[in-house]
Coordinates of C-alpha atoms in Angstrom, one line a residue:
M154 CA 2.4 32.5 11.6
E155 CA 3.6 29.9 13.8
P156 CA 4.5 26.4 11.9
K157 CA 2.4 23.6 12.1
P158 CA 3.9 20.5 14.1
K159 CA 4.9 17.9 11.8
I160 CA 4.4 14.0 12.4
K161 CA 6.7 11.6 11.0
I162 CA 5.1 8.6 10.0
T163 CA 6.9 5.3 8.7
V164 CA 5.0 2.9 6.9
V165 CA 6.4 -0.6 6.3
S166 CA 4.3 -2.5 3.6
D167 CA 4.3 -4.7 0.5
V168 CA 2.6 -3.4 -2.6
I169 CA 0.9 -6.7 -3.0
C170 CA -0.7 -6.5 0.4
P171 CA -4.4 -5.6 0.1
W172 CA -4.6 -4.7 3.7
C173 CA -1.7 -2.4 2.9
W174 CA -3.9 -0.6 0.4
V175 CA -6.8 -0.3 2.9
G176 CA -4.2 1.2 5.6
K177 CA -2.9 3.8 3.1
R178 CA -6.4 5.0 2.2
K179 CA -7.2 5.2 5.8
L180 CA -4.0 6.9 6.4
E181 CA -4.5 9.4 3.7
M182 CA -8.1 10.3 4.8
A183 CA -6.6 11.0 8.3
M184 CA -4.2 13.2 6.9
E185 CA -6.7 15.1 4.9
K186 CA -8.8 15.8 7.9
A187 CA -5.9 16.8 10.0
K188 CA -4.1 18.8 7.5
T189 CA -5.0 22.4 8.7
K190 CA -3.1 21.5 12.2
Y191 CA -0.4 19.2 11.3
D192 CA 2.2 18.6 8.5
F193 CA 3.2 15.1 7.9
E194 CA 6.1 13.3 6.6
V195 CA 5.5 9.9 5.3
K196 CA 8.5 7.3 4.7
W197 CA 7.9 3.8 2.8
E198 CA 9.7 1.0 3.9
P199 CA 9.7 -2.2 2.2
F200 CA 8.4 -5.6 3.5
L201 CA 8.1 -8.7 1.4
L202 CA 4.9 -10.3 2.4
A203 CA 5.9 -13.5 0.2
A204 CA 9.7 -13.6 0.4
N205 CA 10.2 -17.0 -0.8
L206 CA 8.2 -16.6 -4.0
P207 CA 10.2 -17.1 -7.3
I208 CA 11.1 -14.0 -9.5
E209 CA 8.3 -14.9 -11.8
G210 CA 5.6 -15.2 -9.0
K211 CA 3.2 -18.3 -8.7
K212 CA -0.1 -19.1 -10.1
K213 CA -3.1 -18.8 -7.7
D214 CA -4.9 -22.1 -7.1
S215 CA -8.4 -20.8 -6.1
P216 CA -11.1 -19.4 -8.4
Q217 CA -11.5 -15.7 -8.8
H218 CA -14.8 -15.5 -6.7
E219 CA -12.9 -17.3 -3.5
R220 CA -9.8 -15.0 -3.7
V221 CA -11.2 -12.0 -1.8
P222 CA -12.4 -12.7 1.7
A223 CA -15.8 -10.9 2.6
G224 CA -14.0 -8.7 5.5
L225 CA -11.5 -7.6 2.7
K226 CA -14.0 -6.8 0.3
R227 CA -16.0 -4.8 3.0
A228 CA -12.9 -2.8 4.3
G229 CA -11.9 -2.1 0.5
A230 CA -15.3 -0.9 -0.4
A231 CA -15.4 1.6 2.8
V232 CA -12.3 3.5 1.3
G233 CA -13.1 3.3 -2.5
I234 CA -11.0 0.1 -3.4
D235 CA -12.8 -2.8 -5.5
F236 CA -10.9 -5.9 -5.0
T237 CA -11.8 -8.2 -7.5
G238 CA -9.5 -11.0 -7.5
A239 CA -9.1 -11.0 -11.0
C240 CA -5.1 -11.4 -11.1
D241 CA -4.3 -15.0 -11.3
R242 CA -1.0 -14.9 -10.3
V243 CA 0.9 -13.8 -6.9
P244 CA 3.6 -11.6 -7.9
N245 CA 7.2 -11.5 -6.2
T246 CA 7.6 -7.9 -5.4
I247 CA 11.4 -7.5 -5.0
L248 CA 11.6 -5.8 -8.3
A249 CA 8.7 -3.3 -7.5
H250 CA 10.5 -2.2 -4.2
V251 CA 13.8 -1.6 -5.9
L252 CA 11.7 0.6 -8.3
L253 CA 10.1 2.4 -5.3
D254 CA 13.5 2.8 -3.7
L255 CA 14.7 4.5 -6.8
A256 CA 11.8 6.7 -7.0
G257 CA 12.2 7.7 -3.3
G258 CA 15.8 9.0 -4.4
S259 CA 14.3 11.3 -6.8
G260 CA 11.8 12.7 -4.4
I261 CA 8.7 11.1 -6.3
R262 CA 8.2 7.9 -4.1
S263 CA 5.3 8.8 -2.0
S264 CA 3.2 10.1 -4.9
T265 CA 3.7 6.8 -6.8
C266 CA 3.5 4.0 -4.1
F267 CA 0.4 2.5 -4.0
R268 CA -1.4 4.3 -6.9

């Protein structure tokens, strides 16, 4: 049997970015549809969406019901994500990226990122 062609994908994202969560789900769905024809290698690269946040993050100013725009709510629902806006802080994600980098060195990153 001839090996399947491999598609290499590099994803640059921040774990706090809700649109990145939507994109990850769509990528997973596309890879699932094409898995009989292709193998995939997904590499995750960090991006700091809010690079200037203090390490403790910052409190959100808006009330919960205003935190998730309607378009994001619809996009999330379409891929099985219920964005609630319940978190009252915008976290600094530097330590999350460090942890994911360490996980990547042990070969478990892609299974742990964006769970």
